């Protein structure tokens, strides 16, 4: 797999990463054996950037990654996240971007990951009660202490990116970006990242699985699957969004690739490093093959016609979670 610079701070990653969240949380049944095999296969295929967060599980996803990398820490680049507080028992407390919490949760993540450094450490959400300069100051101290190599933010407004970058150079911003979610092309985030030389990591690049074409009814989700609360998977929204997926499927078939491959290759062509999530080798191999798919200018035009900005019906989170975006 091609290696490319993520941002301009000397951080190089495989063109596609792997999101680990679903291996421990939010997307139904988990299977540790297949998850570990999927991570192994990803590393064999040249994936280097592995994405987790202390909140996934909570902690179980970091611990899984720690087990996957035991004895071979340097085989991967570990990205994890802080700023959403959990007790040591895993109880959710809310946003906490205070330097004290960031220091404490970094040490806890290092323990769970079984490592002495995090390659890319993100603020998972900006804490509205703490100036971003203070949170980023704490991340910068972790860099100075050698516990963290690079830092980033998730789901932030352009002005926040600029303020944070002035405290310590950001390597990456991670945000939702896919054929279903193109908001950053229009709200100034993409322009700000380009202006400041900050990399873009695209999360949920398959629209939480929707764009793969494999989801035909929301009724099959487990009772605790996050997507049961996601407006895009509900009622009339689901059926309108499925019609868009059918158009994506048609374009993919014309190109002799799968819908997932088209969706992922598009994010790469847009300059992002996508981190599709999967807990199985079969999907991983299909998704990695997207790095060999070339999206031509004609493809771009055809994709824009079927999946322009705003095409997806419904917000991307339930109302109580929408308020933590664009921090
Ligand atoms: N910073 C943030 O706030 C934030 C928020 C959400 C996610 N993330 C990160 O981004 C990563 C990716 O996002 P995501 O997992 O939400 O969404 P995604 O990558 O858009 O989609 C994941 C879903 O698609 C399915 N899938 C993957 N490849 C497939 C294929 N080739 N064919 C059919 N189905 C396929 C997966 O199934 P299986 O699971 O069954 O394999 C899973 O249900 C996460 O793992 C996490 O690390 C970050």
Tab-separated table of C-alpha atoms and ligand atoms in Angstrom:
chain	number	residue	atom	x	y	z
A	1	UNK	CA	0.000	0.000	0.000
A	2	UNK	CA	1.194	3.493	-0.805
A	3	UNK	CA	2.634	5.390	2.155
A	4	UNK	CA	1.655	9.031	2.326
A	5	UNK	CA	2.242	12.040	4.517
A	6	UNK	CA	-0.603	12.769	6.915
A	7	UNK	CA	-0.273	16.492	7.516
A	8	UNK	CA	3.061	18.275	7.412
A	9	UNK	CA	4.614	17.245	10.720
A	10	UNK	CA	6.563	14.246	9.398
A	11	UNK	CA	3.893	11.606	10.054
A	12	UNK	CA	3.622	8.969	7.313
A	13	UNK	CA	0.854	6.376	7.138
A	14	UNK	CA	-0.568	3.744	4.779
A	15	UNK	CA	-3.097	5.373	2.427
A	16	UNK	CA	-5.925	3.612	4.289
A	17	UNK	CA	-6.137	2.984	8.027
A	18	UNK	CA	-8.373	0.709	10.066
A	19	UNK	CA	-11.024	1.765	12.561
A	20	UNK	CA	-11.232	-0.636	15.488
A	21	UNK	CA	-14.309	0.727	17.286
A	22	UNK	CA	-16.781	-1.912	16.091
A	23	UNK	CA	-14.502	-4.679	17.360
A	24	UNK	CA	-15.506	-3.728	20.920
A	25	UNK	CA	-18.526	-1.419	20.806
A	26	UNK	CA	-21.517	0.126	19.075
A	27	UNK	CA	-22.003	-2.218	16.090
A	28	UNK	CA	-23.430	-5.440	17.484
A	29	UNK	CA	-21.792	-8.754	18.379
A	30	UNK	CA	-18.031	-8.869	18.783
A	31	UNK	CA	-15.541	-11.673	18.171
A	32	UNK	CA	-12.075	-11.211	19.634
A	33	UNK	CA	-10.458	-14.010	17.613
A	34	UNK	CA	-11.645	-12.629	14.270
A	35	UNK	CA	-10.845	-9.081	15.384
A	36	UNK	CA	-7.238	-10.004	16.194
A	37	UNK	CA	-6.963	-11.864	12.879
A	38	UNK	CA	-8.317	-8.775	11.115
A	39	UNK	CA	-5.678	-6.564	12.713
A	40	UNK	CA	-2.968	-9.092	11.717
A	41	UNK	CA	-4.203	-9.140	8.145
A	42	UNK	CA	-4.388	-5.347	8.020
A	43	UNK	CA	-0.737	-5.087	9.025
A	44	UNK	CA	0.210	-7.705	6.420
A	45	UNK	CA	-1.570	-5.675	3.744
A	46	UNK	CA	0.261	-2.461	4.615
A	47	UNK	CA	-2.303	-0.724	6.826
A	48	UNK	CA	-0.366	1.164	9.485
A	49	UNK	CA	-2.787	3.588	11.164
A	50	UNK	CA	-4.985	1.802	13.719
A	51	UNK	CA	-7.709	3.943	15.273
A	52	UNK	CA	-9.140	3.454	18.748
A	53	UNK	CA	-10.320	5.617	21.681
A	54	UNK	CA	-10.465	5.148	25.416
A	55	UNK	CA	-14.223	5.459	25.156
A	56	UNK	CA	-14.654	2.422	22.892
A	57	UNK	CA	-15.669	-0.287	25.253
A	58	UNK	CA	-14.755	1.817	27.382
A	59	UNK	CA	-11.127	0.687	27.450
A	60	UNK	CA	-11.801	-2.748	25.926
A	61	UNK	CA	-10.857	-1.559	22.442
A	62	UNK	CA	-7.539	-0.116	23.615
A	63	UNK	CA	-6.873	-3.325	25.543
A	64	UNK	CA	-7.645	-5.389	22.428
A	65	UNK	CA	-5.178	-3.312	20.427
A	66	UNK	CA	-2.621	-3.741	23.195
A	67	UNK	CA	-2.985	-7.515	22.892
A	68	UNK	CA	-2.783	-7.339	19.090
A	69	UNK	CA	0.511	-5.430	19.238
A	70	UNK	CA	2.122	-7.291	22.143
A	71	UNK	CA	5.741	-7.926	21.242
A	72	UNK	CA	5.531	-5.933	17.995
A	73	UNK	CA	4.576	-2.418	18.998
A	74	UNK	CA	6.428	-0.837	16.081
A	75	UNK	CA	4.337	-2.756	13.529
A	76	UNK	CA	1.600	-0.135	13.721
A	77	UNK	CA	0.861	3.516	14.357
A	78	UNK	CA	-1.527	3.786	17.290
A	79	UNK	CA	-4.114	6.560	17.289
A	80	UNK	CA	-6.306	6.991	20.341
A	81	UNK	CA	-8.462	9.734	21.876
A	82	UNK	CA	-9.114	11.555	25.128
A	83	UNK	CA	-11.390	14.299	26.408
A	84	UNK	CA	-14.531	12.307	27.141
A	85	UNK	CA	-14.334	11.285	30.758
A	86	UNK	CA	-14.846	7.794	32.106
A	87	UNK	CA	-14.194	6.529	35.607
A	88	UNK	CA	-11.735	3.653	35.969
A	89	UNK	CA	-14.827	1.429	36.155
A	90	UNK	CA	-15.909	2.664	32.743
A	91	UNK	CA	-18.780	4.908	33.854
A	92	UNK	CA	-19.375	7.796	31.433
A	93	UNK	CA	-19.080	11.245	33.036
A	94	UNK	CA	-19.136	13.666	30.078
A	95	UNK	CA	-16.716	16.022	28.337
A	96	UNK	CA	-13.500	16.728	30.164
A	97	UNK	CA	-10.779	18.579	28.281
A	98	UNK	CA	-8.992	19.770	31.398
A	99	UNK	CA	-5.209	19.294	31.449
A	100	UNK	CA	-5.534	17.228	34.626
A	101	UNK	CA	-7.917	14.745	32.991
A	102	UNK	CA	-5.938	14.592	29.757
A	103	UNK	CA	-2.753	13.718	31.673
A	104	UNK	CA	-4.565	11.089	33.719
A	105	UNK	CA	-6.351	9.493	30.785
A	106	UNK	CA	-3.152	9.454	28.685
A	107	UNK	CA	-1.401	7.394	31.347
A	108	UNK	CA	-4.412	5.086	31.541
A	109	UNK	CA	-4.453	4.661	27.734
A	110	UNK	CA	-0.737	3.861	27.720
A	111	UNK	CA	-1.389	1.175	30.338
A	112	UNK	CA	-4.299	-0.314	28.426
A	113	UNK	CA	-2.391	-0.232	25.152
A	114	UNK	CA	0.691	-1.756	26.767
A	115	UNK	CA	2.962	0.859	25.254
A	116	UNK	CA	5.081	3.826	26.272
A	117	UNK	CA	3.890	6.113	23.486
A	118	UNK	CA	0.840	7.000	21.438
A	119	UNK	CA	1.619	7.890	17.822
A	120	UNK	CA	-1.375	10.181	17.284
A	121	UNK	CA	-3.405	11.476	20.217
A	122	UNK	CA	-6.689	13.255	19.544
A	123	UNK	CA	-9.011	15.337	21.619
A	124	UNK	CA	-12.180	13.290	20.927
A	125	UNK	CA	-14.461	16.303	21.369
A	126	UNK	CA	-13.740	19.875	22.445
A	127	UNK	CA	-14.947	20.481	26.002
A	128	UNK	CA	-17.162	23.595	25.865
A	129	UNK	CA	-16.083	24.379	29.432
A	130	UNK	CA	-12.332	24.431	28.697
A	131	UNK	CA	-10.591	26.727	26.180
A	132	UNK	CA	-9.104	24.557	23.444
A	133	UNK	CA	-5.724	26.205	24.094
A	134	UNK	CA	-5.642	24.590	27.547
A	135	UNK	CA	-6.527	21.134	26.239
A	136	UNK	CA	-3.968	21.384	23.434
A	137	UNK	CA	-1.409	22.709	25.906
A	138	UNK	CA	-1.816	19.462	27.832
A	139	UNK	CA	-1.410	17.435	24.639
A	140	UNK	CA	1.745	19.435	23.872
A	141	UNK	CA	3.145	18.601	27.322
A	142	UNK	CA	2.590	14.922	26.572
A	143	UNK	CA	4.573	15.354	23.345
A	144	UNK	CA	7.388	17.041	25.300
A	145	UNK	CA	7.337	14.148	27.786
A	146	UNK	CA	7.713	11.611	24.942
A	147	UNK	CA	4.370	9.935	25.692
A	148	UNK	CA	2.748	11.207	22.487
A	149	UNK	CA	4.309	11.722	19.032
A	150	UNK	CA	1.615	13.705	17.181
A	151	UNK	CA	-1.629	15.404	18.142
A	152	UNK	CA	-5.003	16.022	16.551
A	153	UNK	CA	-8.599	17.096	17.115
A	154	UNK	CA	-11.956	15.572	16.160
A	155	UNK	CA	-15.111	17.314	14.925
A	156	UNK	CA	-13.940	20.918	15.196
A	157	UNK	CA	-14.787	24.286	13.691
A	158	UNK	CA	-12.223	26.116	11.499
A	159	UNK	CA	-11.568	28.794	14.148
A	160	UNK	CA	-10.873	26.102	16.762
A	161	UNK	CA	-8.422	24.385	14.432
A	162	UNK	CA	-6.518	27.654	13.957
A	163	UNK	CA	-6.438	28.421	17.712
A	164	UNK	CA	-5.227	24.927	18.552
A	165	UNK	CA	-2.618	24.877	15.784
A	166	UNK	CA	-1.135	28.096	17.162
A	167	UNK	CA	-0.476	26.353	20.502
A	168	UNK	CA	1.080	23.216	19.017
A	169	UNK	CA	1.122	22.067	15.372
A	170	UNK	CA	-1.699	19.651	14.654
A	171	UNK	CA	-0.868	16.626	12.536
A	172	UNK	CA	-4.449	15.652	11.774
A	173	UNK	CA	-8.108	16.420	12.222
A	174	UNK	CA	-10.444	13.441	12.300
A	175	UNK	CA	-13.994	14.019	11.234
A	176	UNK	CA	-16.862	12.236	9.544
A	177	UNK	CA	-16.349	12.386	5.799
A	178	UNK	CA	-18.007	10.207	3.179
A	179	UNK	CA	-20.355	10.282	0.215
A	180	UNK	CA	-23.083	10.763	2.830
A	181	UNK	CA	-21.308	13.477	4.798
A	182	UNK	CA	-19.535	16.240	2.882
A	183	UNK	CA	-20.134	19.114	5.301
A	184	UNK	CA	-16.421	19.891	5.712
A	185	UNK	CA	-16.210	20.837	2.043
A	186	UNK	CA	-18.589	23.707	2.781
A	187	UNK	CA	-18.038	24.864	6.366
A	188	UNK	CA	-14.398	25.914	5.961
A	189	UNK	CA	-12.817	22.892	7.660
A	190	UNK	CA	-11.268	21.432	4.499
A	191	UNK	CA	-9.900	24.829	3.418
A	192	UNK	CA	-8.433	25.427	6.872
A	193	UNK	CA	-6.733	22.027	6.891
A	194	UNK	CA	-5.216	22.707	3.467
A	195	UNK	CA	-4.086	26.214	4.463
A	196	UNK	CA	-2.411	24.991	7.658
A	197	UNK	CA	-0.974	21.736	6.280
A	198	UNK	CA	-3.019	19.535	8.603
A	199	UNK	CA	-3.988	16.020	7.529
A	200	UNK	CA	-7.574	14.786	7.243
A	201	UNK	CA	-8.610	11.429	8.685
A	202	UNK	CA	-12.057	10.409	7.444
A	203	UNK	CA	-14.100	8.480	9.986
A	204	UNK	CA	-17.227	6.505	9.109
A	205	UNK	CA	-16.115	6.661	5.440
A	206	UNK	CA	-18.721	3.994	4.643
A	207	UNK	CA	-21.517	5.958	6.285
A	208	UNK	CA	-21.445	3.483	9.218
A	209	UNK	CA	-21.811	0.622	6.748
A	210	UNK	CA	-24.686	2.097	4.724
A	211	UNK	CA	-22.550	2.846	1.653
A	212	UNK	CA	-21.361	-0.775	1.425
A	213	UNK	CA	-24.802	-1.701	0.137
A	214	UNK	CA	-24.900	-4.598	2.617
A	215	UNK	CA	-27.543	-3.014	4.871
A	216	UNK	CA	-31.029	-3.423	3.466
A	217	UNK	CA	-33.093	-3.025	6.625
A	218	UNK	CA	-32.382	-1.410	9.989
A	219	UNK	CA	-34.349	-4.222	11.643
A	220	UNK	CA	-31.343	-6.577	11.608
A	221	UNK	CA	-29.291	-4.405	13.967
A	222	UNK	CA	-28.746	-5.745	17.494
A	223	UNK	CA	-30.858	-4.061	20.159
A	224	UNK	CA	-27.864	-2.039	21.412
A	225	UNK	CA	-26.444	-1.177	17.973
A	226	UNK	CA	-25.666	2.557	17.838
A	227	UNK	CA	-27.332	2.812	14.428
A	228	UNK	CA	-30.746	2.257	15.975
A	229	UNK	CA	-30.387	5.807	17.338
A	230	UNK	CA	-28.826	7.257	14.172
A	231	UNK	CA	-31.426	9.356	12.311
A	232	UNK	CA	-30.047	8.276	8.940
A	233	UNK	CA	-31.063	4.697	9.614
A	234	UNK	CA	-34.603	5.487	10.708
A	235	UNK	CA	-37.988	5.409	8.981
A	236	UNK	CA	-38.302	7.395	5.763
A	237	UNK	CA	-34.678	8.564	6.038
A	238	UNK	CA	-33.513	4.971	5.782
A	239	UNK	CA	-35.427	4.375	2.566
A	240	UNK	CA	-34.347	7.673	0.987
A	241	UNK	CA	-30.734	6.945	1.864
A	242	UNK	CA	-31.018	3.419	0.510
A	243	UNK	CA	-32.063	4.900	-2.839
A	244	UNK	CA	-28.817	6.934	-2.873
A	245	UNK	CA	-26.840	3.799	-2.056
A	246	UNK	CA	-28.480	2.123	-5.069
A	247	UNK	CA	-27.051	4.908	-7.260
A	248	UNK	CA	-23.620	4.445	-5.683
A	249	UNK	CA	-23.934	0.724	-6.339
A	250	UNK	CA	-24.722	1.433	-10.006
A	251	UNK	CA	-21.622	3.639	-10.404
A	252	UNK	CA	-19.481	1.051	-8.658
A	253	UNK	CA	-20.762	-1.734	-10.929
A	254	UNK	CA	-19.942	0.354	-14.019
A	255	UNK	CA	-16.401	0.651	-12.691
A	256	UNK	CA	-16.274	-3.042	-11.725
A	257	UNK	CA	-15.570	-2.263	-8.093
A	258	UNK	CA	-17.723	-2.706	-5.002
A	259	UNK	CA	-19.709	0.194	-3.491
A	260	UNK	CA	-17.375	0.190	-0.472
A	261	UNK	CA	-14.347	0.431	-2.732
A	262	UNK	CA	-15.860	3.332	-4.665
A	263	UNK	CA	-16.742	5.166	-1.452
A	264	UNK	CA	-13.271	4.645	0.048
A	265	UNK	CA	-11.340	5.434	-3.147
A	266	UNK	CA	-13.319	8.685	-3.356
A	267	UNK	CA	-12.185	9.778	0.121
A	268	UNK	CA	-8.576	9.011	-0.828
A	269	UNK	CA	-8.929	11.005	-4.049
A	270	UNK	CA	-10.248	13.897	-1.910
A	271	UNK	CA	-6.975	13.824	0.042
A	272	UNK	CA	-8.191	12.032	3.168
A	273	UNK	CA	-6.854	8.946	4.921
A	274	UNK	CA	-10.007	6.888	5.527
A	275	UNK	CA	-10.246	4.575	8.530
A	276	UNK	CA	-13.064	2.191	7.550
A	277	UNK	CA	-14.192	0.077	10.449
A	278	UNK	CA	-14.579	-3.649	10.241
A	279	UNK	CA	-14.215	-6.614	12.531
A	280	UNK	CA	-13.739	-9.208	9.797
A	281	UNK	CA	-10.967	-10.073	7.356
A	282	UNK	CA	-13.308	-10.433	4.386
A	283	UNK	CA	-14.418	-6.794	4.505
A	284	UNK	CA	-10.922	-5.600	5.363
A	285	UNK	CA	-9.461	-7.191	2.222
A	286	UNK	CA	-12.200	-5.707	0.078
A	287	UNK	CA	-11.644	-2.284	1.623
A	288	UNK	CA	-7.858	-2.346	1.321
A	289	UNK	CA	-8.223	-3.096	-2.396
A	290	UNK	CA	-9.837	0.353	-2.703
A	291	UNK	CA	-6.332	1.823	-2.457
A	292	UNK	CA	-5.695	0.446	-5.970
A	293	UNK	CA	-8.825	2.046	-7.451
A	294	UNK	CA	-8.269	5.232	-9.444
A	295	UNK	CA	-11.055	7.783	-9.356
A	296	UNK	CA	-10.946	9.753	-12.600
A	297	UNK	CA	-12.278	13.263	-13.136
A	298	UNK	CA	-15.238	11.687	-14.947
A	299	UNK	CA	-15.875	9.444	-11.938
A	300	UNK	CA	-15.756	12.483	-9.663
A	301	UNK	CA	-18.392	14.227	-11.744
A	302	UNK	CA	-20.611	11.144	-11.756
A	303	UNK	CA	-20.217	10.757	-7.990
A	304	UNK	CA	-21.012	14.431	-7.421
A	305	UNK	CA	-24.207	13.952	-9.409
A	306	UNK	CA	-25.478	11.089	-7.229
A	307	UNK	CA	-23.963	12.076	-3.863
A	308	UNK	CA	-23.690	15.858	-3.618
A	309	UNK	CA	-23.334	17.694	-0.315
A	310	UNK	CA	-26.471	17.229	1.777
A	311	UNK	CA	-27.757	14.163	-0.071
A	312	UNK	CA	-28.194	12.014	3.049
A	313	UNK	CA	-31.540	12.324	4.794
A	314	UNK	CA	-31.438	12.889	8.527
A	315	UNK	CA	-28.795	14.249	10.868
A	316	UNK	CA	-25.712	12.107	11.420
A	317	UNK	CA	-26.252	11.864	15.173
A	318	UNK	CA	-29.224	11.986	17.527
A	319	UNK	CA	-29.955	15.550	18.754
A	320	UNK	CA	-28.140	15.198	22.104
A	321	UNK	CA	-24.926	14.187	20.290
A	322	UNK	CA	-25.209	16.784	17.506
A	323	UNK	CA	-24.449	19.509	20.033
A	324	UNK	CA	-20.917	18.183	20.640
A	325	UNK	CA	-19.948	18.547	16.970
A	326	UNK	CA	-18.215	21.554	15.420
A	327	UNK	CA	-16.598	22.365	18.761
B	1	LIG	N1	-13.744	10.545	16.084
B	1	LIG	C1	-14.987	10.125	16.194
B	1	LIG	O1	-15.836	10.783	16.794
B	1	LIG	C2	-15.384	8.820	15.551
B	1	LIG	C3	-16.748	8.494	15.425
B	1	LIG	C4	-17.069	7.279	14.821
B	1	LIG	C5	-16.071	6.428	14.345
B	1	LIG	N2	-14.758	6.776	14.507
B	1	LIG	C6	-13.662	5.891	14.031
B	1	LIG	O2	-13.851	5.643	12.649
B	1	LIG	C7	-13.835	4.250	12.392
B	1	LIG	C8	-14.710	3.927	11.192
B	1	LIG	O3	-16.025	4.428	11.337
B	1	LIG	P1	-17.291	3.497	11.568
B	1	LIG	O4	-16.840	2.150	11.985
B	1	LIG	O5	-18.212	4.277	12.427
B	1	LIG	O6	-18.027	3.446	10.168
B	1	LIG	P2	-17.682	2.898	8.704
B	1	LIG	O7	-16.257	2.600	8.591
B	1	LIG	O8	-18.300	3.864	7.787
B	1	LIG	O9	-18.561	1.554	8.657
B	1	LIG	C9	-18.363	0.481	9.519
B	1	LIG	C10	-19.453	-0.531	9.261
B	1	LIG	O10	-19.377	-0.958	7.904
B	1	LIG	C11	-19.282	-2.366	7.839
B	1	LIG	N3	-18.376	-2.675	6.730
B	1	LIG	C12	-17.069	-2.327	6.620
B	1	LIG	N4	-16.565	-2.729	5.442
B	1	LIG	C13	-17.565	-3.353	4.795
B	1	LIG	C14	-17.656	-4.011	3.547
B	1	LIG	N5	-16.616	-4.061	2.712
B	1	LIG	N6	-18.851	-4.572	3.181
B	1	LIG	C15	-19.923	-4.484	4.021
B	1	LIG	N7	-19.901	-3.877	5.221
B	1	LIG	C16	-18.718	-3.322	5.603
B	1	LIG	C17	-18.749	-2.817	9.167
B	1	LIG	O11	-19.182	-4.113	9.425
B	1	LIG	P3	-18.509	-5.110	10.508
B	1	LIG	O12	-18.266	-4.276	11.731
B	1	LIG	O13	-19.550	-6.124	10.684
B	1	LIG	O14	-17.245	-5.619	9.959
B	1	LIG	C18	-19.358	-1.780	10.120
B	1	LIG	O15	-20.667	-2.158	10.466
B	1	LIG	C19	-14.308	3.633	13.715
B	1	LIG	O16	-13.913	2.284	13.835
B	1	LIG	C20	-13.632	4.533	14.721
B	1	LIG	O17	-12.281	4.119	14.921
B	1	LIG	C21	-14.409	7.969	15.094
